[in-house]
Amino acid sequence: MQHASRIPLCPGCLRAPEPFAAEFFCSSCGTPFENAFPLDAEGRCALCRHGLRGFDAAYCYGPYEGLLREWIHLYKYGRVKTMAGPLVELLTAALPRHERLDCVVPVPLHWRRRWQRGFNQAELLARGIARRWHLPVISVLGRLRHTPTQTGLSNAARRKNVTAAFTCRRSLAGRRVLLVDDVLTTGSTAAACAAALRRSGAARVVLLTAARADRRLAVPYAATADFHSEEIPNHG
């Protein structure tokens, strides 16, 4: 029997990707670690201890690899917008029900990149999760300037690339904001967006992504001595 589908994947490739698995996580940003050494008594990593994240909590479904990476590439670069549905299912599974939120804000694209891609992948995901949580979507973040792609940049270059790149166009005084994107890599973009939301009065910023880069194997036990090296072992 043949099955018609709006998603160009076989049933096997549409099975749910593997969720994140780690014994040690930062209690604030959710970064996975090989052991508890980088975490303080409250379970926070060095970046969170020094207030360099900007957001209060971060949740994601799984690592940016394997099947989940294929899903996101098909959605984002293949422009298969129907993949937003399965990805929203993963976002829904990743966001704890105990969170109390007032609105959903997508990470913005510069108009030039949105024109090239044809859509903002974060906005479609934000609208999907907002419907599940019965929350309004407020597209208040804007890019002040076009930034080169983050792909291939060092952690320091990523931070410099997005410094002061975002602005919030209205007051969010006292609001608890869910910031949505597809992938968290170093967290530079999310931190810059969170800083803009904070400047507009947001009381709490929670980051939600479908995937995040898992750097435990690439940078084993990265020491906490240099907390300025992003993502010590969320687009980006």
mmCIF file of C-alpha atoms in Angstrom:
data_model
loop_
_atom_site.group_PDB
_atom_site.id
_atom_site.type_symbol
_atom_site.label_atom_id
_atom_site.label_comp_id
_atom_site.label_asym_id
_atom_site.label_seq_id
_atom_site.Cartn_x
_atom_site.Cartn_y
_atom_site.Cartn_z
ATOM 1 C CA MET A 1 0.000 0.000 0.000
ATOM 2 C CA GLN A 2 1.289 3.471 -0.862
ATOM 3 C CA HIS A 3 0.948 6.364 1.527
ATOM 4 C CA ALA A 4 0.740 9.974 0.360
ATOM 5 C CA SER A 5 2.679 12.453 2.449
ATOM 6 C CA ARG A 6 3.554 16.133 2.294
ATOM 7 C CA ILE A 7 6.929 15.272 3.816
ATOM 8 C CA PRO A 8 9.498 13.722 1.428
ATOM 9 C CA LEU A 9 10.760 11.097 3.865
ATOM 10 C CA CYS A 10 10.143 7.395 4.157
ATOM 11 C CA PRO A 11 8.352 6.147 7.301
ATOM 12 C CA GLY A 12 11.679 4.981 8.735
ATOM 13 C CA CYS A 13 13.222 8.444 8.439
ATOM 14 C CA LEU A 14 10.149 9.977 10.043
ATOM 15 C CA ARG A 15 10.606 8.012 13.236
ATOM 16 C CA ALA A 16 11.368 10.222 16.217
ATOM 17 C CA PRO A 17 15.089 11.079 16.509
ATOM 18 C CA GLU A 18 16.963 10.173 19.652
ATOM 19 C CA PRO A 19 16.578 12.707 22.493
ATOM 20 C CA PHE A 20 19.517 14.129 24.404
ATOM 21 C CA ALA A 21 21.160 11.768 26.861
ATOM 22 C CA ALA A 22 23.727 12.896 29.415
ATOM 23 C CA GLU A 23 24.300 12.323 33.104
ATOM 24 C CA PHE A 24 25.451 15.881 33.779
ATOM 25 C CA PHE A 25 23.724 19.048 32.549
ATOM 26 C CA CYS A 26 24.008 22.703 33.485
ATOM 27 C CA SER A 27 20.880 23.461 35.495
ATOM 28 C CA SER A 28 20.428 26.805 33.690
ATOM 29 C CA CYS A 29 21.454 26.469 30.053
ATOM 30 C CA GLY A 30 21.191 22.689 29.680
ATOM 31 C CA THR A 31 24.721 22.215 28.325
ATOM 32 C CA PRO A 32 25.731 18.543 28.668
ATOM 33 C CA PHE A 33 29.001 17.608 30.369
ATOM 34 C CA GLU A 34 31.087 14.473 30.707
ATOM 35 C CA ASN A 35 31.313 14.914 34.485
ATOM 36 C CA ALA A 36 30.275 17.313 37.250
ATOM 37 C CA PHE A 37 33.627 19.122 37.432
ATOM 38 C CA PRO A 38 32.542 22.244 35.446
ATOM 39 C CA LEU A 39 29.380 22.706 37.559
ATOM 40 C CA ASP A 40 29.042 24.600 40.825
ATOM 41 C CA ALA A 41 27.012 23.535 43.854
ATOM 42 C CA GLU A 42 23.838 24.764 42.137
ATOM 43 C CA GLY A 43 24.634 22.835 38.969
ATOM 44 C CA ARG A 44 25.533 25.890 36.863
ATOM 45 C CA CYS A 45 28.319 26.046 34.285
ATOM 46 C CA ALA A 46 30.901 28.834 34.205
ATOM 47 C CA LEU A 47 29.089 30.839 31.534
ATOM 48 C CA CYS A 48 25.874 30.869 33.546
ATOM 49 C CA ARG A 49 27.692 31.681 36.783
ATOM 50 C CA HIS A 50 29.181 34.764 35.135
ATOM 51 C CA GLY A 51 25.914 35.838 33.543
ATOM 52 C CA LEU A 52 27.141 35.428 29.973
ATOM 53 C CA ARG A 53 24.182 33.430 28.699
ATOM 54 C CA GLY A 54 21.443 36.031 28.939
ATOM 55 C CA PHE A 55 18.632 33.487 29.139
ATOM 56 C CA ASP A 56 17.321 31.889 32.347
ATOM 57 C CA ALA A 57 16.822 28.366 31.031
ATOM 58 C CA ALA A 58 17.340 26.442 27.802
ATOM 59 C CA TYR A 59 15.624 23.321 26.562
ATOM 60 C CA CYS A 60 16.174 21.252 23.438
ATOM 61 C CA TYR A 61 15.018 17.896 22.174
ATOM 62 C CA GLY A 62 18.178 16.256 20.917
ATOM 63 C CA PRO A 63 21.742 16.562 19.629
ATOM 64 C CA TYR A 64 22.371 18.222 16.274
ATOM 65 C CA GLU A 65 23.458 15.069 14.517
ATOM 66 C CA GLY A 66 22.113 12.028 12.706
ATOM 67 C CA LEU A 67 18.428 11.946 11.856
ATOM 68 C CA LEU A 68 17.589 15.181 13.658
ATOM 69 C CA ARG A 69 20.270 17.055 11.714
ATOM 70 C CA GLU A 70 18.820 15.640 8.476
ATOM 71 C CA TRP A 71 15.338 16.834 9.458
ATOM 72 C CA ILE A 72 16.585 20.349 10.157
ATOM 73 C CA HIS A 73 18.642 20.546 6.962
ATOM 74 C CA LEU A 74 15.654 19.400 4.912
ATOM 75 C CA TYR A 75 13.500 22.039 6.616
ATOM 76 C CA LYS A 76 15.943 24.924 6.674
ATOM 77 C CA TYR A 77 18.046 24.499 3.546
ATOM 78 C CA GLY A 78 15.820 22.205 1.499
ATOM 79 C CA ARG A 79 12.946 24.621 2.195
ATOM 80 C CA VAL A 80 10.546 21.803 3.006
ATOM 81 C CA LYS A 81 8.311 23.861 5.268
ATOM 82 C CA THR A 82 6.079 20.873 6.076
ATOM 83 C CA MET A 83 8.949 19.597 8.252
ATOM 84 C CA ALA A 84 7.902 22.267 10.745
ATOM 85 C CA GLY A 85 5.161 19.897 11.952
ATOM 86 C CA PRO A 86 7.439 17.048 13.103
ATOM 87 C CA LEU A 87 9.904 19.558 14.565
ATOM 88 C CA VAL A 88 7.142 21.243 16.570
ATOM 89 C CA GLU A 89 6.311 17.820 18.010
ATOM 90 C CA LEU A 90 9.903 17.610 19.269
ATOM 91 C CA LEU A 91 9.763 21.140 20.689
ATOM 92 C CA THR A 92 6.555 20.253 22.510
ATOM 93 C CA ALA A 93 8.198 17.187 24.041
ATOM 94 C CA ALA A 94 11.240 19.222 25.124
ATOM 95 C CA LEU A 95 9.442 22.091 26.877
ATOM 96 C CA PRO A 96 8.528 21.224 30.501
ATOM 97 C CA ARG A 97 4.919 21.815 31.428
ATOM 98 C CA HIS A 98 5.912 23.563 34.640
ATOM 99 C CA GLU A 99 7.208 26.608 32.746
ATOM 100 C CA ARG A 100 4.998 29.675 33.087
ATOM 101 C CA LEU A 101 5.161 31.796 29.944
ATOM 102 C CA ASP A 102 3.410 34.849 28.550
ATOM 103 C CA CYS A 103 4.472 34.969 24.908
ATOM 104 C CA VAL A 104 6.593 33.334 22.220
ATOM 105 C CA VAL A 105 9.282 35.240 20.307
ATOM 106 C CA PRO A 106 11.110 33.779 17.281
ATOM 107 C CA VAL A 107 14.757 34.517 16.597
ATOM 108 C CA PRO A 108 14.611 36.875 13.592
ATOM 109 C CA LEU A 109 16.283 36.671 10.210
ATOM 110 C CA HIS A 110 17.657 39.698 8.430
ATOM 111 C CA TRP A 111 15.318 40.619 5.584
ATOM 112 C CA ARG A 112 17.987 39.688 3.028
ATOM 113 C CA ARG A 113 18.390 36.151 4.358
ATOM 114 C CA ARG A 114 14.653 35.737 4.733
ATOM 115 C CA TRP A 115 14.217 36.772 1.103
ATOM 116 C CA GLN A 116 16.870 34.262 0.024
ATOM 117 C CA ARG A 117 15.383 31.406 2.064
ATOM 118 C CA GLY A 118 11.760 32.324 1.515
ATOM 119 C CA PHE A 119 10.745 32.015 5.167
ATOM 120 C CA ASN A 120 12.029 32.332 8.719
ATOM 121 C CA GLN A 121 12.372 28.790 10.045
ATOM 122 C CA ALA A 122 12.267 29.973 13.660
ATOM 123 C CA GLU A 123 9.005 31.838 13.113
ATOM 124 C CA LEU A 124 7.163 28.779 11.799
ATOM 125 C CA LEU A 125 8.374 26.743 14.778
ATOM 126 C CA ALA A 126 7.398 29.544 17.173
ATOM 127 C CA ARG A 127 3.871 29.645 15.769
ATOM 128 C CA GLY A 128 3.557 25.890 16.097
ATOM 129 C CA ILE A 129 4.620 25.756 19.736
ATOM 130 C CA ALA A 130 2.511 28.851 20.523
ATOM 131 C CA ARG A 131 -0.614 27.070 19.293
ATOM 132 C CA ARG A 132 0.166 24.117 21.553
ATOM 133 C CA TRP A 133 0.618 26.369 24.583
ATOM 134 C CA HIS A 134 -2.159 28.828 23.682
ATOM 135 C CA LEU A 135 0.260 31.751 23.728
ATOM 136 C CA PRO A 136 0.607 34.788 21.458
ATOM 137 C CA VAL A 137 3.523 35.041 19.043
ATOM 138 C CA ILE A 138 5.166 38.449 19.258
ATOM 139 C CA SER A 139 7.733 39.105 16.541
ATOM 140 C CA VAL A 140 9.360 41.969 18.403
ATOM 141 C CA LEU A 141 13.008 41.178 17.713
ATOM 142 C CA GLY A 142 14.688 42.734 14.709
ATOM 143 C CA ARG A 143 18.161 42.569 13.241
ATOM 144 C CA LEU A 144 19.890 45.918 13.125
ATOM 145 C CA ARG A 145 22.388 44.676 10.582
ATOM 146 C CA HIS A 146 23.022 41.738 8.310
ATOM 147 C CA THR A 147 25.535 39.336 9.839
ATOM 148 C CA PRO A 148 27.639 36.774 7.985
ATOM 149 C CA THR A 149 26.623 33.169 8.532
ATOM 150 C CA GLN A 150 27.863 31.711 11.822
ATOM 151 C CA THR A 151 28.889 28.457 10.131
ATOM 152 C CA GLY A 152 32.632 27.896 10.356
ATOM 153 C CA LEU A 153 33.310 30.783 12.739
ATOM 154 C CA SER A 154 35.214 30.371 15.999
ATOM 155 C CA ASN A 155 33.374 30.928 19.273
ATOM 156 C CA ALA A 156 34.922 34.375 19.734
ATOM 157 C CA ALA A 157 34.094 35.314 16.135
ATOM 158 C CA ARG A 158 30.491 34.176 16.615
ATOM 159 C CA ARG A 159 30.081 36.443 19.646
ATOM 160 C CA LYS A 160 31.612 39.392 17.801
ATOM 161 C CA ASN A 161 29.473 38.657 14.752
ATOM 162 C CA VAL A 162 26.183 39.125 16.622
ATOM 163 C CA THR A 163 27.203 41.805 19.139
ATOM 164 C CA ALA A 164 24.532 44.529 19.113
ATOM 165 C CA ALA A 165 22.909 42.877 16.076
ATOM 166 C CA PHE A 166 19.426 42.683 17.624
ATOM 167 C CA THR A 167 16.892 45.127 18.962
ATOM 168 C CA CYS A 168 13.477 44.739 20.589
ATOM 169 C CA ARG A 169 10.817 46.996 19.092
ATOM 170 C CA ARG A 170 8.436 47.218 22.056
ATOM 171 C CA SER A 171 8.332 46.963 25.813
ATOM 172 C CA LEU A 172 8.096 43.519 27.365
ATOM 173 C CA ALA A 173 7.982 44.763 30.940
ATOM 174 C CA GLY A 174 7.431 41.833 33.291
ATOM 175 C CA ARG A 175 6.761 39.334 30.500
ATOM 176 C CA ARG A 176 8.025 35.738 30.608
ATOM 177 C CA VAL A 177 9.301 35.083 27.114
ATOM 178 C CA LEU A 178 9.853 31.837 25.235
ATOM 179 C CA LEU A 179 12.599 32.456 22.655
ATOM 180 C CA VAL A 180 12.459 29.895 19.810
ATOM 181 C CA ASP A 181 15.056 28.832 17.250
ATOM 182 C CA ASP A 182 15.854 25.651 15.341
ATOM 183 C CA VAL A 183 19.426 24.961 16.547
ATOM 184 C CA LEU A 184 21.641 26.088 19.429
ATOM 185 C CA THR A 185 25.345 25.877 18.629
ATOM 186 C CA THR A 186 27.549 28.172 20.711
ATOM 187 C CA GLY A 187 24.609 30.169 22.035
ATOM 188 C CA SER A 188 25.947 33.511 20.745
ATOM 189 C CA THR A 189 22.825 34.402 18.763
ATOM 190 C CA ALA A 190 20.480 33.333 21.560
ATOM 191 C CA ALA A 191 22.464 35.328 24.129
ATOM 192 C CA ALA A 192 22.340 38.444 21.940
ATOM 193 C CA CYS A 193 18.577 38.038 21.477
ATOM 194 C CA ALA A 194 18.071 37.457 25.199
ATOM 195 C CA ALA A 195 20.040 40.619 25.977
ATOM 196 C CA ALA A 196 17.751 42.635 23.686
ATOM 197 C CA LEU A 197 14.667 41.146 25.361
ATOM 198 C CA ARG A 198 16.097 41.968 28.782
ATOM 199 C CA ARG A 199 16.709 45.576 27.754
ATOM 200 C CA SER A 200 13.022 45.777 26.881
ATOM 201 C CA GLY A 201 12.023 44.610 30.353
ATOM 202 C CA ALA A 202 11.480 40.851 29.970
ATOM 203 C CA ALA A 203 11.357 39.276 33.425
ATOM 204 C CA ARG A 204 12.366 35.809 32.251
ATOM 205 C CA VAL A 205 13.773 34.456 28.983
ATOM 206 C CA VAL A 206 13.509 30.726 28.240
ATOM 207 C CA LEU A 207 15.220 29.370 25.132
ATOM 208 C CA LEU A 208 13.711 26.457 23.204
ATOM 209 C CA THR A 209 15.382 24.742 20.240
ATOM 210 C CA ALA A 210 14.843 21.476 18.427
ATOM 211 C CA ALA A 211 18.544 20.605 18.565
ATOM 212 C CA ARG A 212 21.834 21.737 20.018
ATOM 213 C CA ALA A 213 25.452 20.987 19.240
ATOM 214 C CA ASP A 214 26.932 18.395 21.573
ATOM 215 C CA ARG A 215 30.562 19.373 22.154
ATOM 216 C CA ARG A 216 31.411 16.779 24.784
ATOM 217 C CA LEU A 217 33.425 14.655 22.389
ATOM 218 C CA ALA A 218 34.930 17.500 20.389
ATOM 219 C CA VAL A 219 36.189 19.310 23.497
ATOM 220 C CA PRO A 220 36.387 16.733 26.310
ATOM 221 C CA TYR A 221 36.272 18.091 29.836
ATOM 222 C CA ALA A 222 36.908 21.653 28.636
ATOM 223 C CA ALA A 223 38.320 23.410 31.672
ATOM 224 C CA THR A 224 36.369 26.178 33.318
ATOM 225 C CA ALA A 225 39.421 28.406 33.693
ATOM 226 C CA ASP A 226 38.566 30.287 30.498
ATOM 227 C CA PHE A 227 34.842 30.813 30.764
ATOM 228 C CA HIS A 228 34.935 33.102 27.734
ATOM 229 C CA SER A 229 35.277 30.057 25.466
ATOM 230 C CA GLU A 230 31.653 29.537 24.541
ATOM 231 C CA GLU A 231 29.795 26.274 25.248
ATOM 232 C CA ILE A 232 32.287 24.659 27.619
ATOM 233 C CA PRO A 233 32.064 20.824 27.284
ATOM 234 C CA ASN A 234 21.600 26.233 21.908
ATOM 235 C CA HIS A 235 22.156 29.295 15.409
ATOM 236 C CA GLY A 236 24.137 29.716 17.076
#
